[in-house]
Amino acid sequence: MKSAEKISSDGNNQEPDVEKMVCGIMNGNRQMLARAITLVESQNPKHEKKAHEILDRCLEKKTSSIRIGITGSPGVGKSTFIEALGLEIINSGHRLAVLAIDPSSMQSKGSILGDKARMEKLATKKEAYIRPSASSGYLGGTSPKTHETILLCEAAGYDVIIVETVGVGQSEILVDSMTDFTLLLMLPGSGDELQGIKRGIMEIADAIAVTKTDGEQSVLAAISKAECDAALRMLPSKYPFWKREVFLTSAITATGIREVWQNINEFFAVMQKKELLRKKREQQLKNLFSAIVEDMLKKKFYLDQEVGSSLPITEQLVVTGKISPFSGASSLINIFRHPDTLR
Amino acid sequence: MKSAEKISSDGNNQEPDVEKMVCGIMNGNRQMLARAITLVESQNPKHEKKAHEILDRCLEKKTSSIRIGITGSPGVGKSTFIEALGLEIINSGHRLAVLAIDPSSMQSKGSILGDKARMEKLATKKEAYIRPSASSGYLGGTSPKTHETILLCEAAGYDVIIVETVGVGQSEILVDSMTDFTLLLMLPGSGDELQGIKRGIMEIADAIAVTKTDGEQSVLAAISKAECDAALRMLPSKYPFWKREVFLTSAITATGIREVWQNINEFFAVMQKKELLRKKREQQLKNLFSAIVEDMLKKKFYLDQEVGSSLPITEQLVVTGKISPFSGASSLINIFRHPDTLR
């Protein structure tokens, strides 16, 4: 309906209003969901305000889902594995959203198209929604955007959410704070099971899937499983009631995929039985809240007029060594807190 | 001198005062440097105040150094490479500080001892100072601690600083904002040269060293070099005047190590000639300043008494769905800014 489209003051097509978007999201309209996620990801304060209004409405609905974090080194076959697991999840009657986070490239803004293209089969399913995210560096700190995207997907009726992270370290730990179950993917014979970086991720893993175990890799895979089992035994357990398992999988021969999904379901059954899922959700909401607080604090600081006019001068004084960075920072924060009593 | 040691109120041996520590650092006293870095890394507000005073004094001295960031996946042989390069650097008349950042393990606090043990030869040299850092998660955001540690090492007379990062993504990019030259280490035949995660790091690399190219790996290494060369050609150049090179190295046979160090020296010569180093230092100081501002803002917020007493109530209202996280955050920030006009 071309006639209904209005041109807004900045020349773009006008966005539907909050009411319409919330309605659309709750009715499972993928386009509305995609637009809302774009608003959430936007750095524009106007978009942000609208995103908050939409999120408030979605939070009221109190929908929930099975939230799974999937991580592993590059080349481990994350997309292929997620596609196979995703099809299994859909076939068991669920609606699935896959959020891919790519913190790899700050300059080229990540391999967005690449990600989408790699999950071709899953992408055509009406029960699946795949959203690659251009991260633009926000995963490093405490930004709540990924968590907010999860909430939007839940409101849209997706009852299983997979958050895929590339890389090692920071992002996994952050995603772990908003998901319920962390699955670590490993290559057979990668030989770095016990090395520092892997150990850090192993600590947050609730299960490990060794990938690409078909064909010639089968012997190597068995060794990897033994090594992973041994490594897990050495690490403190996340939950005393949950034994972390190692699965040998292959997306090509569809080996082990169903077993992984069963394992995830068992985990949720136990968590629910022990009333731990509700507690986890509360803790996740607390995490989200503190991320929102810190994000908003920073934004209000930089958007403050007095701060904005003092910042370049203070910065210059610091760079030329006239004042120390600490007293410069202190003075800017005083200006933010007491705009009437300028130095 | 036992009689000079006083016991402070909290029962620990009293630290030397700012004057004594600054003096010690500038005279190259390693113990004083280590103590100052510990103060910088501390989360205790008292330690922080003292650390700032020491840093202010060190900044006044305006010392500088060749700052090198070295990164690569786990298993690439970073420690072995850095030891070989470090000995080369020392033999050419420099004093070297190696700061190792390990963001891998949040729970077990990283493999600190492991790192130190791995650079045995370098650790015994009086011209070298090795400081593994327990990161404790601060590298994810904008925390200035690594940069401040660089400044302390410079004040202590180390004229080459190597910052080693493990992992991929966030930490490298952050370290790139405080170092001058980024060296990426790669294994022969790792086959993921063009994969997302590597590409992100390649974008910030000023040179690539293929490691472990001795013995049977030599053919694979030559292929890797060709692949890296090709990949670099595809990526936008960081500096139009600098051609990024790929080196075949082996720490065991000492192959290519001298060439890498020559390459780094050439880079600095060009940068200095073009007066870009001064500009880079200014930009780095700006980055440090904004990291300090954001860090201090967050700390003052959480240490604020009014915020502290309102936070648990607000959090509870958010978690129970009584108010939205956004209005909760907004109200806390208002309390921070206008403590007299409590809601």
XYZ file of N, CA, C and O in Angstrom, chain B residues 128-215:
352
model
N 64.916 -7.369 31.175
C 63.526 -7.717 30.830
C 62.643 -7.727 32.078
O 63.080 -8.116 33.159
N 61.433 -7.282 31.905
C 60.457 -7.333 32.994
C 59.195 -7.981 32.446
O 58.616 -7.506 31.473
N 58.801 -9.111 33.037
C 57.623 -9.824 32.534
C 56.511 -9.730 33.555
O 56.697 -10.060 34.730
N 55.371 -9.258 33.118
C 54.243 -9.109 34.036
C 52.994 -9.754 33.445
O 52.341 -9.206 32.565
N 52.678 -10.949 33.916
C 51.419 -11.529 33.461
C 50.305 -10.828 34.218
O 50.485 -10.446 35.371
N 49.198 -10.656 33.579
C 48.108 -9.915 34.210
C 46.888 -10.795 34.369
O 46.496 -11.512 33.460
N 46.278 -10.713 35.521
C 45.129 -11.577 35.789
C 43.832 -10.992 35.269
O 42.761 -11.356 35.708
N 43.942 -10.090 34.367
C 42.830 -9.430 33.663
C 41.526 -9.281 34.453
O 40.955 -8.230 34.492
N 41.054 -10.309 35.086
C 39.763 -10.305 35.784
C 38.674 -9.567 35.015
O 37.900 -8.802 35.554
N 38.672 -9.806 33.733
C 37.538 -9.352 32.918
C 37.561 -7.905 32.483
O 36.705 -7.474 31.740
N 38.579 -7.142 32.898
C 38.476 -5.709 32.602
C 38.749 -5.346 31.168
O 38.459 -4.248 30.735
N 39.318 -6.301 30.420
C 39.667 -5.952 29.046
C 38.456 -5.842 28.132
O 38.549 -5.323 27.035
N 37.353 -6.333 28.587
C 36.182 -6.327 27.720
C 35.693 -4.933 27.416
O 35.244 -4.655 26.316
N 35.801 -4.067 28.366
C 35.203 -2.768 28.182
C 36.199 -1.700 27.847
O 36.930 -1.802 26.867
N 36.274 -0.706 28.661
C 37.112 0.426 28.338
C 38.089 0.703 29.469
O 38.628 1.779 29.559
N 38.294 -0.283 30.309
C 39.143 -0.033 31.463
C 40.560 0.321 31.046
O 41.145 -0.280 30.157
N 41.100 1.329 31.694
C 42.402 1.863 31.287
C 43.599 1.163 31.928
O 44.721 1.592 31.740
N 43.383 0.081 32.643
C 44.454 -0.480 33.460
C 45.680 -0.939 32.655
O 46.814 -0.734 33.083
N 45.455 -1.560 31.509
C 46.596 -2.006 30.711
C 47.418 -0.806 30.240
O 48.639 -0.814 30.293
N 46.720 0.214 29.789
C 47.400 1.422 29.320
C 48.199 2.067 30.453
O 49.339 2.503 30.271
N 47.617 2.107 31.641
C 48.305 2.691 32.785
C 49.552 1.878 33.140
O 50.584 2.437 33.515
N 49.454 0.560 32.991
C 50.610 -0.293 33.256
C 51.725 0.001 32.248
O 52.900 0.053 32.601
N 51.350 0.232 30.995
C 52.344 0.617 29.979
C 53.075 1.890 30.422
O 54.302 1.980 30.364
N 52.312 2.878 30.902
C 52.904 4.148 31.319
C 53.892 3.947 32.481
O 54.959 4.561 32.514
N 53.528 3.082 33.411
C 54.422 2.798 34.540
C 55.724 2.160 34.049
O 56.816 2.543 34.485
N 55.601 1.195 33.143
C 56.794 0.527 32.610
C 57.683 1.515 31.860
O 58.913 1.450 31.947
N 57.064 2.426 31.131
C 57.846 3.444 30.415
C 58.598 4.332 31.398
O 59.769 4.653 31.200
N 57.915 4.714 32.477
C 58.554 5.549 33.489
C 59.726 4.813 34.135
O 60.716 5.430 34.536
N 59.619 3.484 34.198
C 60.693 2.681 34.788
C 61.838 2.442 33.812
O 62.769 1.693 34.106
N 61.760 3.057 32.641
C 62.876 3.007 31.707
C 62.830 1.883 30.685
O 63.799 1.663 29.975
N 61.706 1.166 30.600
C 61.596 0.141 29.557
C 61.233 0.849 28.260
O 60.207 1.514 28.177
N 62.098 0.723 27.267
C 61.888 1.482 26.032
C 61.258 0.637 24.920
O 61.008 1.143 23.822
N 61.025 -0.635 25.203
C 60.201 -1.462 24.306
C 59.182 -2.172 25.191
O 59.544 -2.772 26.208
N 57.901 -2.067 24.817
C 56.860 -2.746 25.586
C 56.122 -3.703 24.657
O 55.678 -3.305 23.576
N 56.046 -4.954 25.052
C 55.237 -5.919 24.291
C 53.983 -6.233 25.102
O 54.077 -6.588 26.271
N 52.816 -6.039 24.488
C 51.575 -6.443 25.139
C 51.073 -7.685 24.419
O 50.755 -7.634 23.225
N 51.039 -8.793 25.143
C 50.620 -10.069 24.539
C 49.151 -10.304 24.851
O 48.730 -10.240 26.008
N 48.345 -10.554 23.829
C 46.949 -10.898 24.099
C 46.646 -12.300 23.598
O 47.112 -12.717 22.543
N 45.873 -13.017 24.370
C 45.419 -14.344 23.980
C 44.010 -14.160 23.442
O 43.293 -13.273 23.871
N 43.644 -14.995 22.509
C 42.257 -14.942 22.068
C 42.076 -14.072 20.854
O 43.037 -13.645 20.231
N 40.841 -13.869 20.510
C 40.519 -13.165 19.281
C 39.398 -12.172 19.540
O 38.498 -12.436 20.305
N 39.478 -11.058 18.859
C 38.353 -10.131 18.947
C 38.640 -8.917 19.805
O 39.654 -8.252 19.633
N 37.734 -8.654 20.699
C 37.764 -7.488 21.574
C 39.150 -7.058 22.046
O 39.572 -5.950 21.791
N 39.863 -7.960 22.758
C 41.062 -7.526 23.464
C 42.133 -6.981 22.520
O 42.790 -5.991 22.817
N 42.292 -7.623 21.360
C 43.279 -7.145 20.397
C 42.972 -5.733 19.951
O 43.853 -4.897 19.799
N 41.703 -5.490 19.702
C 41.303 -4.185 19.183
C 41.537 -3.111 20.232
O 41.989 -2.008 19.942
N 41.278 -3.486 21.487
C 41.515 -2.549 22.576
C 43.011 -2.275 22.729
O 43.437 -1.129 22.886
N 43.804 -3.354 22.658
C 45.252 -3.197 22.814
C 45.816 -2.385 21.645
O 46.706 -1.560 21.818
N 45.253 -2.589 20.461
C 45.674 -1.825 19.283
C 45.516 -0.325 19.516
O 46.262 0.473 18.964
N 44.551 0.056 20.353
C 44.309 1.479 20.605
C 45.371 2.072 21.536
O 45.404 3.277 21.731
N 46.219 1.232 22.134
C 47.265 1.786 23.003
C 48.682 1.404 22.594
O 49.645 1.874 23.170
N 48.806 0.535 21.558
C 50.136 0.181 21.067
C 50.351 0.788 19.671
O 49.423 1.313 19.066
N 51.608 0.677 19.182
C 51.939 1.324 17.911
C 51.963 0.345 16.754
O 51.713 0.704 15.615
N 52.318 -0.890 17.070
C 52.555 -1.881 16.028
C 51.900 -3.179 16.470
O 52.123 -3.638 17.587
N 51.071 -3.765 15.615
C 50.429 -5.028 15.976
C 50.988 -6.156 15.127
O 50.948 -6.102 13.901
N 51.522 -7.167 15.803
C 52.070 -8.330 15.115
C 51.141 -9.515 15.341
O 50.806 -9.843 16.478
N 50.699 -10.119 14.242
C 49.807 -11.280 14.337
C 50.608 -12.558 14.098
O 51.317 -12.670 13.101
N 50.510 -13.498 15.029
C 51.191 -14.785 14.862
C 50.200 -15.811 14.310
O 49.052 -15.856 14.733
N 50.654 -16.611 13.345
C 49.784 -17.636 12.775
C 50.534 -18.956 12.622
O 51.721 -18.966 12.332
N 49.805 -20.044 12.767
C 50.393 -21.363 12.565
C 50.422 -21.695 11.082
O 49.535 -21.277 10.343
N 51.426 -22.454 10.634
C 51.418 -22.889 9.234
C 50.195 -23.775 9.003
O 49.878 -24.621 9.847
N 49.526 -23.552 7.884
C 48.425 -24.440 7.503
C 47.238 -24.419 8.433
O 46.492 -25.379 8.507
N 47.054 -23.303 9.156
C 45.900 -23.268 10.048
C 44.615 -23.172 9.225
O 43.536 -23.424 9.716
N 44.782 -22.828 7.950
C 43.663 -22.938 7.021
C 42.512 -21.975 7.280
O 41.527 -21.970 6.568
N 42.641 -21.155 8.321
C 41.525 -20.247 8.589
C 41.919 -18.799 8.326
O 41.347 -17.893 8.881
N 42.923 -18.635 7.459
C 43.424 -17.297 7.162
C 42.308 -16.337 6.750
O 42.316 -15.175 7.093
N 41.365 -16.855 6.006
C 40.363 -15.944 5.454
C 39.049 -16.005 6.208
O 38.088 -15.357 5.850
N 39.024 -16.814 7.245
C 37.787 -16.916 8.009
C 37.554 -15.676 8.849
O 38.484 -14.991 9.258
N 36.299 -15.454 9.135
C 35.874 -14.233 9.816
C 36.798 -13.724 10.902
O 37.324 -12.618 10.827
N 37.017 -14.557 11.877
C 37.705 -14.113 13.078
C 39.120 -13.653 12.793
O 39.592 -12.671 13.350
N 39.791 -14.349 11.910
C 41.154 -13.984 11.569
C 41.175 -12.689 10.782
O 42.050 -11.876 10.929
N 40.163 -12.518 9.942
C 40.131 -11.336 9.111
C 40.058 -10.079 9.974
O 40.707 -9.083 9.711
N 39.259 -10.181 11.035
C 39.121 -9.051 11.939
C 40.453 -8.627 12.520
O 40.758 -7.438 12.622
N 41.258 -9.627 12.900
C 42.562 -9.306 13.480
C 43.535 -8.877 12.404
O 44.359 -7.995 12.599
N 43.425 -9.522 11.228
C 44.317 -9.147 10.126
C 44.186 -7.665 9.802
O 45.150 -7.017 9.434
N 42.976 -7.154 9.962
C 42.741 -5.745 9.657
C 43.584 -4.818 10.527
O 43.928 -3.722 10.114
N 43.881 -5.254 11.742
C 44.663 -4.378 12.616
C 46.147 -4.762 12.642
O 46.944 -4.100 13.279
N 46.511 -5.833 11.917
C 47.911 -6.276 11.940
C 48.791 -5.374 11.072
O 48.395 -4.964 9.989
N 50.002 -5.071 11.569
C 50.986 -4.334 10.782
C 52.016 -5.264 10.171
O 52.785 -4.872 9.295
N 52.050 -6.503 10.665
C 52.892 -7.554 10.096
C 52.366 -8.893 10.605
O 51.683 -8.952 11.626
N 52.682 -9.947 9.865
C 52.272 -11.293 10.280
C 53.518 -12.163 10.382
O 54.384 -12.106 9.504
N 53.617 -12.943 11.452
C 54.704 -13.914 11.553
C 54.090 -15.306 11.600
O 53.267 -15.594 12.471
N 54.437 -16.143 10.624
C 54.020 -17.544 10.661
C 55.007 -18.253 11.579
O 56.224 -18.153 11.377
N 54.504 -18.922 12.608
C 55.389 -19.526 13.618
C 55.642 -21.004 13.325
O 54.977 -21.601 12.484
N 56.593 -21.573 14.041
C 56.892 -23.013 13.983
C 57.109 -23.508 12.546
O 56.563 -24.538 12.150
N 57.875 -22.761 11.754
C 58.062 -23.138 10.353
C 59.258 -24.069 10.155
O 59.703 -24.282 9.034
N 59.785 -24.605 11.242
C 60.943 -25.501 11.119
C 60.507 -26.915 10.731
O 59.328 -27.264 10.797
N 61.480 -27.730 10.346
C 61.257 -29.147 10.063
C 60.185 -29.406 9.016
O 60.174 -28.790 7.944
